[in-house]
CSV table of C-alpha atoms in Angstrom, one decimal:
chain,number,residue,atom,x,y,z
A,1207,MET,CA,67.9,70.3,118.2
A,1208,SER,CA,70.2,68.9,120.9
A,1209,THR,CA,73.6,70.4,121.3
A,1210,GLU,CA,74.9,67.7,123.7
A,1211,LYS,CA,76.5,65.5,121.1
A,1212,THR,CA,79.6,66.6,119.2
A,1213,LEU,CA,80.9,63.4,117.7
A,1214,ALA,CA,79.8,62.2,114.3
A,1215,PRO,CA,77.5,59.2,114.7
A,1216,GLN,CA,78.6,57.9,111.4
A,1217,ILE,CA,82.2,57.1,110.4
A,1218,PHE,CA,82.9,56.7,106.7
A,1219,GLY,CA,85.5,54.1,105.5
A,1220,ALA,CA,88.2,55.7,103.4
A,1221,ASP,CA,88.5,52.9,100.8
A,1222,GLU,CA,84.9,53.0,99.7
A,1223,ILE,CA,84.6,56.8,99.3
A,1224,ASN,CA,84.9,58.7,96.1
A,1225,ALA,CA,84.2,62.3,97.3
A,1226,VAL,CA,83.4,65.2,95.1
A,1227,VAL,CA,85.0,68.7,95.4
A,1228,LEU,CA,83.2,72.0,94.8
A,1229,ASP,CA,85.2,75.2,94.6
A,1230,PRO,CA,82.9,78.2,93.9
A,1231,GLY,CA,84.5,81.6,93.1
A,1232,SER,CA,83.2,85.0,92.0
A,1233,TYR,CA,83.9,84.4,88.3
A,1234,SER,CA,84.0,80.6,87.9
A,1235,THR,CA,83.1,77.4,89.8
A,1236,GLN,CA,85.2,74.3,89.7
A,1237,PHE,CA,83.8,70.8,90.3
A,1238,GLY,CA,85.2,67.3,90.1
A,1239,PHE,CA,86.2,64.1,91.9
A,1240,ALA,CA,88.7,64.0,94.8
A,1241,GLY,CA,92.1,62.5,93.8
A,1242,TYR,CA,92.1,64.1,90.4
A,1243,ASP,CA,94.8,66.7,89.6
A,1244,GLN,CA,92.4,69.3,88.2
A,1245,PRO,CA,88.6,69.9,88.1
A,1246,LEU,CA,86.5,68.1,85.5
A,1247,ILE,CA,84.2,71.0,85.1
A,1248,THR,CA,84.9,74.8,85.1
A,1249,THR,CA,81.8,76.9,84.6
A,1250,PRO,CA,80.8,80.6,85.1
A,1251,SER,CA,79.4,81.5,88.5
A,1252,TYR,CA,76.4,83.1,86.8
A,1253,PHE,CA,72.9,82.1,85.9
A,1254,GLY,CA,70.4,83.2,83.3
A,1255,ALA,CA,66.7,83.7,84.0
A,1256,ARG,CA,63.8,85.4,82.3
A,1257,GLY,CA,62.7,87.3,85.3
A,1258,ASP,CA,63.0,87.6,89.1
A,1259,ASP,CA,60.4,84.9,89.6
A,1260,ASP,CA,61.7,82.5,87.0
A,1261,VAL,CA,63.2,79.3,88.5
A,1262,ASP,CA,64.0,77.8,85.1
A,1263,TYR,CA,67.7,78.7,85.4
A,1264,VAL,CA,70.2,78.7,82.6
A,1265,PHE,CA,73.7,77.6,83.4
A,1266,ASN,CA,74.9,76.3,80.0
A,1267,GLU,CA,78.0,78.2,79.1
A,1268,SER,CA,77.4,78.3,75.4
A,1269,THR,CA,73.9,79.7,76.0
A,1270,LEU,CA,75.1,82.4,78.5
A,1271,PHE,CA,77.7,83.6,76.0
A,1272,ASN,CA,75.5,83.4,73.0
A,1273,PRO,CA,71.9,83.8,74.2
A,1274,THR,CA,70.4,85.0,70.9
A,1275,HIS,CA,67.6,82.4,71.0
A,1276,LYS,CA,66.5,83.7,74.4
A,1277,PRO,CA,66.1,87.4,73.9
A,1278,ASP,CA,64.4,88.0,77.3
A,1279,LEU,CA,67.2,86.4,79.2
A,1280,LYS,CA,68.9,88.2,82.2
A,1281,ILE,CA,72.2,87.1,83.6
A,1282,ASN,CA,73.0,87.6,87.3
A,1283,PRO,CA,75.9,86.5,89.5
A,1284,ILE,CA,75.6,83.5,91.9
A,1285,LEU,CA,78.5,84.8,94.0
A,1286,LYS,CA,79.9,88.2,94.8
A,1287,TYR,CA,83.1,88.8,96.7
A,1288,ASN,CA,83.4,85.0,96.9
A,1289,LYS,CA,80.1,84.8,98.9
A,1290,VAL,CA,76.9,83.2,97.6
A,1291,VAL,CA,74.3,86.0,97.0
A,1292,ASN,CA,71.5,83.8,95.5
A,1293,TRP,CA,71.1,80.4,97.2
A,1294,ASP,CA,68.3,79.1,95.0
A,1295,ALA,CA,70.5,79.5,91.9
A,1296,ALA,CA,73.5,78.1,93.8
A,1297,GLN,CA,71.7,75.0,94.8
A,1298,ALA,CA,70.3,74.5,91.2
A,1299,HIS,CA,73.8,75.1,89.8
A,1300,TRP,CA,75.5,72.6,92.1
A,1301,GLU,CA,72.8,70.0,91.5
A,1302,LYS,CA,73.3,70.4,87.7
A,1303,LEU,CA,77.1,69.9,88.1
A,1304,GLY,CA,76.5,66.7,90.1
A,1305,LYS,CA,74.2,65.3,87.4
A,1306,GLU,CA,76.8,66.1,84.6
A,1307,LEU,CA,79.3,63.9,86.4
A,1308,SER,CA,76.7,61.3,87.4
A,1309,VAL,CA,77.4,61.9,91.0
A,1310,GLN,CA,75.4,59.8,93.5
A,1311,PRO,CA,74.9,62.1,96.5
A,1312,ASP,CA,73.7,59.3,98.8
A,1313,GLU,CA,77.0,57.5,98.3
A,1314,GLN,CA,79.5,60.3,97.7
A,1315,PRO,CA,80.2,63.1,100.2
A,1316,LEU,CA,80.9,66.7,99.2
A,1317,LEU,CA,83.9,68.8,100.1
A,1318,HIS,CA,83.1,72.5,99.7
A,1319,THR,CA,85.9,75.1,99.7
A,1320,GLU,CA,84.8,78.5,101.1
A,1321,SER,CA,86.1,82.0,101.4
A,1322,PRO,CA,87.8,82.7,104.7
A,1323,LEU,CA,85.6,85.8,104.9
A,1324,ASN,CA,82.4,83.9,104.5
A,1325,SER,CA,79.6,84.9,106.9
A,1326,PHE,CA,78.1,82.7,109.7
A,1327,GLU,CA,74.7,82.6,108.0
A,1328,ASN,CA,76.2,81.6,104.7
A,1329,ARG,CA,78.1,78.8,106.2
A,1330,LYS,CA,75.0,77.4,107.9
A,1331,LYS,CA,73.1,77.7,104.6
A,1332,GLY,CA,75.8,75.8,102.8
A,1333,LEU,CA,75.6,73.0,105.3
A,1334,GLU,CA,71.8,72.9,104.9
A,1335,VAL,CA,71.9,73.0,101.0
A,1336,ALA,CA,74.4,70.2,100.8
A,1337,LEU,CA,72.8,67.8,103.3
A,1338,GLU,CA,69.1,68.5,102.9
A,1339,GLY,CA,68.7,70.3,99.5
A,1340,LEU,CA,71.2,68.2,97.5
A,1341,GLY,CA,71.0,65.1,99.7
A,1342,TYR,CA,74.8,64.4,100.1
A,1343,CYS,CA,75.6,61.7,102.6
A,1344,GLY,CA,78.4,63.7,104.0
A,1345,TYR,CA,79.7,67.3,103.9
A,1346,TYR,CA,82.7,69.3,105.0
A,1347,ALA,CA,83.7,72.9,104.4
A,1348,VAL,CA,87.3,73.9,104.2
A,1349,LYS,CA,88.7,77.4,103.8
A,1350,GLN,CA,90.3,78.1,100.5
A,1351,PRO,CA,93.7,79.2,101.8
A,1352,THR,CA,94.0,76.0,103.8
A,1353,CYS,CA,93.3,74.0,100.6
A,1354,VAL,CA,96.0,76.0,98.7
A,1355,SER,CA,98.5,75.3,101.5
A,1356,PHE,CA,97.9,71.6,101.2
A,1357,ALA,CA,98.2,71.8,97.4
A,1358,HIS,CA,101.7,73.2,97.8
A,1359,GLY,CA,102.6,70.9,100.7
A,1360,ARG,CA,103.3,73.9,103.0
A,1361,PRO,CA,101.1,73.8,106.2
A,1362,ASN,CA,102.8,77.1,107.4
A,1363,CYS,CA,102.6,79.8,104.8
A,1364,LEU,CA,101.1,83.1,103.7
A,1365,ILE,CA,98.5,82.7,101.0
A,1366,VAL,CA,98.1,85.7,98.6
A,1367,ASP,CA,95.0,85.0,96.6
A,1368,ILE,CA,94.5,87.4,93.6
A,1369,GLY,CA,91.1,86.6,92.2
A,1370,HIS,CA,88.4,88.3,90.2
A,1371,ASP,CA,86.7,90.4,93.0
A,1372,LEU,CA,89.2,90.3,95.8
A,1373,ILE,CA,92.8,90.1,96.8
A,1374,THR,CA,93.1,88.4,100.2
A,1375,VAL,CA,96.3,87.7,102.3
A,1376,THR,CA,95.8,84.9,104.8
A,1377,PRO,CA,98.4,83.5,107.2
A,1378,VAL,CA,98.0,79.7,107.5
A,1379,VAL,CA,99.7,78.0,110.5
A,1380,ASP,CA,99.6,74.2,111.0
A,1381,GLY,CA,97.0,74.1,108.1
A,1382,LEU,CA,94.6,76.5,109.8
A,1383,CYS,CA,93.8,80.1,108.9
A,1384,LEU,CA,94.5,82.9,111.3
A,1385,ASN,CA,91.2,84.6,110.6
A,1386,LYS,CA,91.7,87.8,112.5
A,1387,MET,CA,95.0,88.4,110.6
A,1388,ILE,CA,93.4,88.3,107.2
A,1389,LYS,CA,93.6,91.5,105.1
A,1390,GLY,CA,92.2,92.1,101.7
A,1391,THR,CA,91.1,94.6,99.0
A,1392,ALA,CA,88.8,94.8,96.0
A,1393,ILE,CA,91.7,96.1,93.9
A,1394,ALA,CA,91.8,92.8,92.0
A,1395,GLY,CA,91.1,91.3,88.5
A,1396,ASN,CA,87.8,93.1,88.0
A,1397,PHE,CA,89.6,96.4,88.9
A,1398,ILE,CA,91.9,95.9,85.9
A,1399,ASN,CA,88.9,95.0,83.7
A,1400,LYS,CA,87.4,98.4,84.7
A,1401,LEU,CA,90.6,100.2,83.7
A,1402,LEU,CA,90.6,98.4,80.3
A,1403,GLU,CA,87.0,99.5,79.8
A,1404,GLY,CA,88.1,103.1,80.6
A,1405,VAL,CA,90.8,102.8,78.0
A,1406,LEU,CA,88.2,101.9,75.4
A,1407,GLU,CA,86.0,104.8,76.4
A,1408,LYS,CA,89.0,107.3,76.3
A,1409,ARG,CA,89.7,106.1,72.7
A,1410,GLY,CA,86.0,106.5,71.7
A,1411,VAL,CA,85.5,102.8,71.2
A,1412,GLU,CA,82.0,101.4,71.7
A,1413,TYR,CA,81.9,97.7,72.6
A,1414,VAL,CA,80.0,95.4,70.4
A,1415,ALA,CA,79.0,91.9,71.5
A,1416,PRO,CA,79.9,88.9,69.2
A,1417,TRP,CA,76.2,88.0,68.6
A,1418,GLN,CA,75.6,91.5,67.2
A,1419,VAL,CA,78.1,91.0,64.4
A,1420,LYS,CA,77.0,89.6,61.1
A,1421,SER,CA,80.3,90.3,59.2
A,1422,LYS,CA,83.5,92.3,59.9
A,1423,THR,CA,86.8,93.6,58.4
A,1424,ASN,CA,89.9,94.0,60.5
A,1425,VAL,CA,90.7,97.6,61.1
A,1426,GLU,CA,93.6,98.9,63.3
A,1427,TRP,CA,92.7,101.8,65.6
A,1428,GLU,CA,94.8,104.9,65.0
A,1429,ASN,CA,92.8,107.7,66.6
A,1430,LYS,CA,89.2,108.6,67.7
A,1431,ASP,CA,88.2,109.1,64.1
A,1432,THR,CA,88.9,105.4,63.3
A,1433,LYS,CA,85.7,103.6,62.6
A,1434,PRO,CA,85.2,99.8,62.5
A,1435,VAL,CA,83.9,98.1,59.4
A,1436,TRP,CA,81.2,95.6,60.2
A,1437,GLU,CA,77.7,94.6,59.5
A,1438,LYS,CA,75.2,94.5,62.4
A,1439,LYS,CA,72.7,91.8,63.2
A,1440,ASP,CA,69.3,93.2,64.3
A,1441,ILE,CA,69.3,91.5,67.8
A,1442,ASP,CA,68.7,93.3,71.1
A,1443,MET,CA,69.4,91.8,74.5
A,1444,ASP,CA,69.2,92.9,78.1
A,1445,ASP,CA,71.9,95.1,79.5
A,1446,SER,CA,72.9,92.4,82.0
A,1447,VAL,CA,73.7,90.1,79.0
A,1448,LYS,CA,75.8,92.7,77.3
A,1449,ASN,CA,77.7,93.4,80.5
A,1450,PHE,CA,78.4,89.7,81.0
A,1451,ILE,CA,79.8,89.3,77.5
A,1452,LYS,CA,81.8,92.5,77.8
A,1453,MET,CA,83.3,91.2,81.1
A,1454,ARG,CA,84.5,88.1,79.3
A,1455,THR,CA,86.1,90.1,76.5
A,1456,LEU,CA,87.8,92.4,79.0
A,1457,ARG,CA,89.1,89.4,80.9
A,1458,GLU,CA,90.6,87.9,77.6
A,1459,MET,CA,92.1,91.4,76.9
A,1460,LYS,CA,93.7,91.4,80.4
A,1461,GLU,CA,95.2,88.0,80.1
A,1462,THR,CA,96.6,88.9,76.6
A,1463,VAL,CA,98.1,92.3,77.1
A,1464,VAL,CA,98.6,93.3,80.7
A,1465,GLU,CA,101.9,92.9,82.5
A,1466,CYS,CA,103.8,94.4,85.4
A,1467,CYS,CA,107.3,96.0,85.7
A,1468,PHE,CA,109.7,96.8,88.5
A,1469,ASP,CA,109.4,100.2,90.1
A,1470,GLY,CA,111.5,102.7,88.2
A,1471,GLU,CA,111.6,100.5,85.0
A,1472,LEU,CA,108.4,101.8,83.4
A,1473,ALA,CA,108.9,101.8,79.6
A,1474,ILE,CA,109.3,105.2,78.0
A,1475,GLU,CA,107.5,105.5,74.6
A,1476,PRO,CA,108.3,107.9,71.8
A,1477,THR,CA,105.6,110.6,71.7
A,1478,SER,CA,106.5,112.5,68.6
A,1479,ASN,CA,105.5,111.4,65.1
A,1480,ASP,CA,109.0,112.5,63.9
A,1481,THR,CA,110.8,110.3,66.4
A,1482,ASP,CA,112.1,106.9,65.4
A,1483,GLY,CA,110.7,104.2,67.6
A,1484,ASP,CA,114.1,102.7,68.1
A,1485,VAL,CA,115.6,105.8,69.7
A,1486,ASP,CA,115.9,105.8,73.5
A,1487,MET,CA,113.7,108.5,75.0
A,1488,THR,CA,114.1,110.2,78.4
A,1489,LYS,CA,111.4,111.5,80.7
A,1490,ASP,CA,112.1,115.0,79.5
A,1491,ASP,CA,110.8,114.1,76.1
A,1492,PHE,CA,107.2,113.7,77.4
A,1493,LYS,CA,104.8,116.4,76.4
A,1494,LEU,CA,101.6,114.6,77.2
A,1495,SER,CA,100.4,112.6,80.2
A,1496,ASP,CA,99.7,108.9,79.9
A,1497,THR,CA,96.0,109.6,80.0
A,1498,GLU,CA,96.3,112.1,77.1
A,1499,LEU,CA,98.4,109.7,75.1
A,1500,LEU,CA,95.6,107.1,75.2
A,1501,GLU,CA,93.6,109.5,73.0
A,1502,LYS,CA,96.5,110.9,70.9
A,1503,PRO,CA,99.2,108.2,70.4
A,1504,SER,CA,102.0,109.0,68.0
A,1505,LYS,CA,102.6,106.9,64.9
A,1506,SER,CA,105.9,105.8,66.4
A,1507,MET,CA,104.1,104.4,69.4
A,1508,LEU,CA,101.6,102.5,67.3
A,1509,ASP,CA,104.4,101.1,65.0
A,1510,ALA,CA,106.8,100.1,67.8
A,1511,SER,CA,107.7,96.4,67.9
A,1512,THR,CA,106.6,96.2,71.6
A,1513,THR,CA,103.0,97.4,70.8
A,1514,ARG,CA,100.4,94.6,70.9
A,1515,PHE,CA,96.9,94.7,69.3
A,1516,PHE,CA,93.8,93.1,70.7
A,1517,GLU,CA,90.9,92.5,68.2
A,1518,LEU,CA,87.4,93.3,69.4
A,1519,PRO,CA,84.4,91.2,68.2
A,1520,ASN,CA,83.6,93.8,65.5
A,1521,GLY,CA,87.1,93.6,63.9
A,1522,LEU,CA,88.5,96.8,65.5
A,1523,SER,CA,92.1,96.1,66.7
A,1524,ILE,CA,93.1,98.2,69.7
A,1525,PRO,CA,96.8,99.0,70.3
A,1526,PHE,CA,98.5,98.7,73.7
A,1527,THR,CA,102.0,100.0,74.0
A,1528,LEU,CA,104.5,98.4,76.4
A,1529,ARG,CA,104.1,101.4,78.8
A,1530,GLU,CA,100.3,101.2,78.7
A,1531,ARG,CA,100.4,97.5,79.4
A,1532,GLN,CA,102.8,98.0,82.4
A,1533,LEU,CA,100.7,100.8,83.8
A,1534,LEU,CA,97.6,98.6,83.8
A,1535,GLY,CA,99.4,95.8,85.6
A,1536,ASN,CA,101.2,98.1,88.1
A,1537,SER,CA,97.8,99.4,89.2
A,1538,LEU,CA,97.6,96.4,91.5
A,1539,PHE,CA,100.6,97.8,93.3
A,1540,THR,CA,99.7,101.6,93.0
A,1541,PRO,CA,95.9,101.7,92.7
A,1542,ASP,CA,95.9,105.5,93.4
A,1543,LYS,CA,98.0,106.1,90.2
A,1544,THR,CA,96.3,104.3,87.3
A,1545,ILE,CA,96.5,104.8,83.5
A,1546,LEU,CA,93.2,106.8,83.8
A,1547,GLY,CA,94.7,109.3,86.1
A,1548,ASP,CA,94.6,109.9,89.9
A,1549,SER,CA,90.8,109.9,90.3
A,1550,ILE,CA,89.0,107.0,92.1
A,1551,VAL,CA,87.8,104.4,89.6
A,1552,GLU,CA,84.0,104.2,89.4
A,1553,GLY,CA,82.6,101.3,91.5
A,1554,TRP,CA,85.5,101.5,94.0
A,1555,GLU,CA,84.4,104.7,95.8
A,1556,ASN,CA,83.9,102.9,99.2
A,1557,PRO,CA,87.2,103.3,101.1
A,1558,GLN,CA,86.6,99.8,102.7
A,1559,LEU,CA,87.1,98.3,99.2
A,1560,ARG,CA,90.5,99.9,98.9
A,1561,ASN,CA,92.1,100.4,102.3
A,1562,GLY,CA,93.1,96.8,103.0
A,1563,ASN,CA,90.5,96.2,105.7
A,1564,ILE,CA,88.1,94.3,103.5
A,1565,ARG,CA,87.2,92.0,106.5
A,1566,SER,CA,85.2,94.9,108.1
A,1567,PHE,CA,83.3,95.3,104.9
A,1568,LEU,CA,82.4,91.6,104.4
A,1569,VAL,CA,82.2,90.2,107.9
A,1570,ASN,CA,79.6,91.2,110.4
A,1571,SER,CA,81.2,92.0,113.7
A,1572,LYS,CA,78.3,90.4,115.4
A,1573,ASP,CA,78.7,87.1,113.6
A,1574,ILE,CA,79.5,84.0,115.7
A,1575,GLN,CA,83.1,83.1,114.8
A,1576,PRO,CA,85.1,79.9,115.6
A,1577,LYS,CA,87.7,80.4,118.3
A,1578,GLU,CA,90.9,81.7,116.8
A,1579,TYR,CA,93.6,79.1,116.4
A,1580,VAL,CA,96.7,79.9,118.6
A,1581,PRO,CA,99.9,78.1,117.6
A,1582,LEU,CA,102.0,76.7,120.4
A,1583,ARG,CA,105.0,78.7,119.2
A,1584,ARG,CA,103.0,81.9,119.6
A,1585,SER,CA,103.2,83.8,122.8
A,1586,LYS,CA,103.9,87.5,122.1
A,1587,LYS,CA,100.5,88.8,121.2
A,1588,GLY,CA,97.2,88.6,122.9
A,1589,GLU,CA,93.7,88.5,121.5
A,1590,GLU,CA,93.1,92.3,121.9
A,1591,GLU,CA,96.3,93.0,119.9
A,1592,ASP,CA,95.1,90.6,117.2
A,1593,LEU,CA,91.8,92.4,116.9
A,1594,ALA,CA,93.5,95.8,116.7
A,1595,ALA,CA,95.8,94.6,114.0
A,1596,SER,CA,92.9,93.2,112.0
A,1597,LYS,CA,91.2,96.6,112.0
A,1598,GLU,CA,94.2,98.6,111.1
A,1599,LYS,CA,93.8,100.6,107.9
A,1600,ILE,CA,96.8,100.5,105.7
A,1601,GLY,CA,96.1,103.5,103.5
A,1602,GLU,CA,93.4,105.2,101.4
A,1603,SER,CA,94.2,102.9,98.5
A,1604,CYS,CA,96.2,99.8,99.4
A,1605,GLY,CA,98.6,98.2,96.9
A,1606,LEU,CA,99.5,94.5,96.8
A,1607,THR,CA,102.9,94.9,98.4
A,1608,GLN,CA,101.5,97.1,101.2
A,1609,LEU,CA,98.9,94.5,101.9
A,1610,VAL,CA,101.3,91.6,102.2
A,1611,GLN,CA,103.7,93.7,104.3
A,1612,SER,CA,100.9,94.8,106.7
A,1613,VAL,CA,100.0,91.1,107.4
A,1614,LEU,CA,103.7,90.2,108.0
A,1615,ASN,CA,104.0,93.2,110.4
A,1616,SER,CA,100.9,92.0,112.3
A,1617,LEU,CA,102.3,88.5,113.0
A,1618,ASP,CA,104.4,87.4,116.0
A,1619,ILE,CA,108.1,87.8,115.6
A,1620,ASP,CA,108.4,84.0,115.9
A,1621,LEU,CA,106.1,83.4,112.9
A,1622,LYS,CA,107.1,86.2,110.7
A,1623,PRO,CA,110.4,84.7,109.2
A,1624,GLN,CA,108.6,81.4,108.3
A,1625,MET,CA,105.7,83.2,106.7
A,1626,ALA,CA,108.1,85.5,104.7
A,1627,ASN,CA,109.9,82.4,103.4
A,1628,ASN,CA,106.6,80.7,102.3
A,1629,ILE,CA,104.5,83.3,100.4
A,1630,ILE,CA,102.3,81.5,98.0
A,1631,LEU,CA,100.6,83.2,95.0
A,1632,THR,CA,97.3,81.8,93.7
A,1633,GLY,CA,94.3,83.0,91.7
A,1634,SER,CA,93.9,83.7,88.0
A,1635,THR,CA,95.0,87.3,88.2
A,1636,SER,CA,98.3,86.3,89.7
A,1637,LEU,CA,99.3,85.0,86.3
A,1638,ILE,CA,100.0,88.6,85.1
A,1639,THR,CA,103.6,88.6,83.7
A,1640,ASN,CA,106.2,89.8,86.2
A,1641,LEU,CA,103.7,90.2,89.1
A,1642,SER,CA,105.4,87.7,91.3
A,1643,ASP,CA,108.9,89.1,90.5
A,1644,ARG,CA,107.9,92.6,91.5
A,1645,LEU,CA,106.2,91.5,94.7
A,1646,ALA,CA,109.3,89.5,95.7
A,1647,GLN,CA,111.6,92.5,94.9
A,1648,GLU,CA,109.6,95.0,96.9
A,1649,LEU,CA,109.1,92.8,99.9
A,1650,THR,CA,112.9,92.1,99.9
A,1651,LEU,CA,113.6,95.8,100.0
A,1652,LEU,CA,111.2,96.3,102.8
A,1653,ASN,CA,112.6,93.3,104.8
A,1654,PRO,CA,116.4,93.3,104.3
A,1655,SER,CA,117.0,91.1,107.3
A,1656,MET,CA,114.6,88.3,106.2
A,1657,LYS,CA,114.7,85.8,103.4
A,1658,ILE,CA,111.7,86.5,101.2
A,1659,ARG,CA,110.5,83.7,98.9
A,1660,VAL,CA,107.4,83.9,96.7
A,1661,HIS,CA,106.2,80.6,95.5
A,1662,ALA,CA,104.1,80.7,92.3
A,1663,ALA,CA,103.3,77.5,90.4
A,1664,GLY,CA,104.5,77.6,86.9
A,1665,ASN,CA,101.6,75.6,85.6
A,1666,SER,CA,98.7,78.0,84.9
A,1667,SER,CA,96.0,75.5,85.9
A,1668,GLU,CA,97.7,74.9,89.3
A,1669,ARG,CA,97.6,78.6,89.9
A,1670,LYS,CA,94.0,79.0,88.8
A,1671,TYR,CA,92.7,76.0,90.6
A,1672,GLY,CA,94.9,75.9,93.7
A,1673,ALA,CA,92.0,75.8,96.1
A,1674,TRP,CA,90.3,73.0,94.2
A,1675,ASN,CA,93.5,71.0,93.9
A,1676,GLY,CA,94.1,71.3,97.7
A,1677,GLY,CA,90.5,70.2,98.4
A,1678,SER,CA,91.1,67.2,96.0
A,1679,ILE,CA,94.1,66.1,98.0
A,1680,LEU,CA,92.4,66.6,101.4
A,1681,ALA,CA,89.2,64.7,100.4
A,1682,SER,CA,91.3,61.7,99.1
A,1683,LEU,CA,93.3,61.2,102.3
A,1684,GLY,CA,92.2,58.2,104.3
A,1685,THR,CA,92.6,60.1,107.6
A,1686,PHE,CA,90.3,62.8,106.5
A,1687,HIS,CA,87.2,60.7,106.2
A,1688,GLN,CA,86.4,60.7,109.9
A,1689,LEU,CA,85.6,64.4,109.5
A,1690,TRP,CA,82.6,64.2,107.3
A,1691,VAL,CA,79.4,65.6,108.7
A,1692,SER,CA,76.3,63.5,108.1
A,1693,LYS,CA,72.7,64.6,107.9
A,1694,ALA,CA,72.0,62.6,111.1
A,1695,GLU,CA,74.7,64.6,113.0
A,1696,TRP,CA,73.5,67.9,111.5
A,1697,GLU,CA,70.0,67.1,112.9
A,1698,GLU,CA,71.2,66.0,116.3
A,1699,VAL,CA,74.0,68.5,117.0
A,1700,GLY,CA,72.6,71.5,115.1
A,1701,PRO,CA,74.2,73.7,112.4
A,1702,GLU,CA,75.3,76.5,114.7
A,1703,ARG,CA,77.6,74.3,116.8
A,1704,LEU,CA,78.9,72.4,113.8
A,1705,VAL,CA,79.9,75.5,111.9
A,1706,VAL,CA,81.7,76.9,114.9
A,1707,SER,CA,83.4,73.8,116.2
A,1708,ARG,CA,83.9,71.6,113.1
A,1709,PHE,CA,84.6,73.9,110.2
A,1710,ARG,CA,87.7,75.8,111.2
């Protein structure tokens, strides 16, 4: 392929284009037409197959969550840490989404939002799949933080994306990501799911999938001796299916009960069965640790007006006191002190998943990267200082506030005040009650001379689909349509040069 040509040989007219926007994430994928205010399809980023060699993929949501008529089905992720790990399934999935909306790829271009930590090879593969595999007439890849900044109308901002697998903090200047300044951690939504799973195990509760239940009676959990009353269906499925269904239940549990509180305002629950739940307790009244109280809660704790119950598929209702709910949410800020104790949570043993330097874990240092964007206002730091800042380890287990503060500290003094005044929260896990308030309070205490402002959309769909919404705005702009990459340009210029020079 020749690398002499860099200009697109084909210019698309804005008035005739109805582009489609694809926003794949670790838990769900969003798809719809540009210009709409929310995606038309939201579907799990998972696929079902009967074996490793099976190409008859299952993407139907009702089948994935209730696969009783396919007992040999196995469910696997399409993406992990926001990066595609199975391209065959990804192509089949995206093709199915296009057919559901009657998209005509030869007439409608595709805008693809991608992780700012995506690998060079994955970016090339995405270009190939869109133009050759799916046959789209045009393609463009935009980083998700850039899309979020456009959705909020703030081209200069700090994007804090709290998703399923990852939390990433990305400075966006003039609409472009400062890639070397990105920091992140795997202490995100799935981390809380794992803590909730640990709470169930501590309480001696065995998870039962909905399709295993024939009938049930509601029973409130009181102690480890409490047994659910239900009748079992004689159905057995693969462990991957059970884990997938359990993840959905844990996600619902997280969205229902988890909340944050300010540092020093953790609720103090009565721990004695002889204590009235309305009496104010002090720290001196505690005889058991939070972990021990999970297994032996007092009657006062269970009967308190602030205690919430979550019903499992087999009818067993699990109590969560206000303190327990706050400890679960606060784990995003203090991951080394969780409701399960001080030990490292299983699955997060790798320090690179916890120390804020997720870039070194996900991005190959030998990957070809686009040249870092340097704002005109910026003159204090050189490229070597940028590289050193990106490799800096924040701590053994990095909390959300530490992560954001570390990125602010790594920025030029000219950019820092503007970034601090334009912090944007996005991602489903950012919807946890009081999370944005605590982040704003702690950052204000750490930066008394700066005006800290955390912007969090009040509409839950805007928070969940911030990247898709921004992509929808971009792809519907008349001035954007000269940027589409056609298959002819892909063949003439080559994917390597396009990825480096065009998709910044």
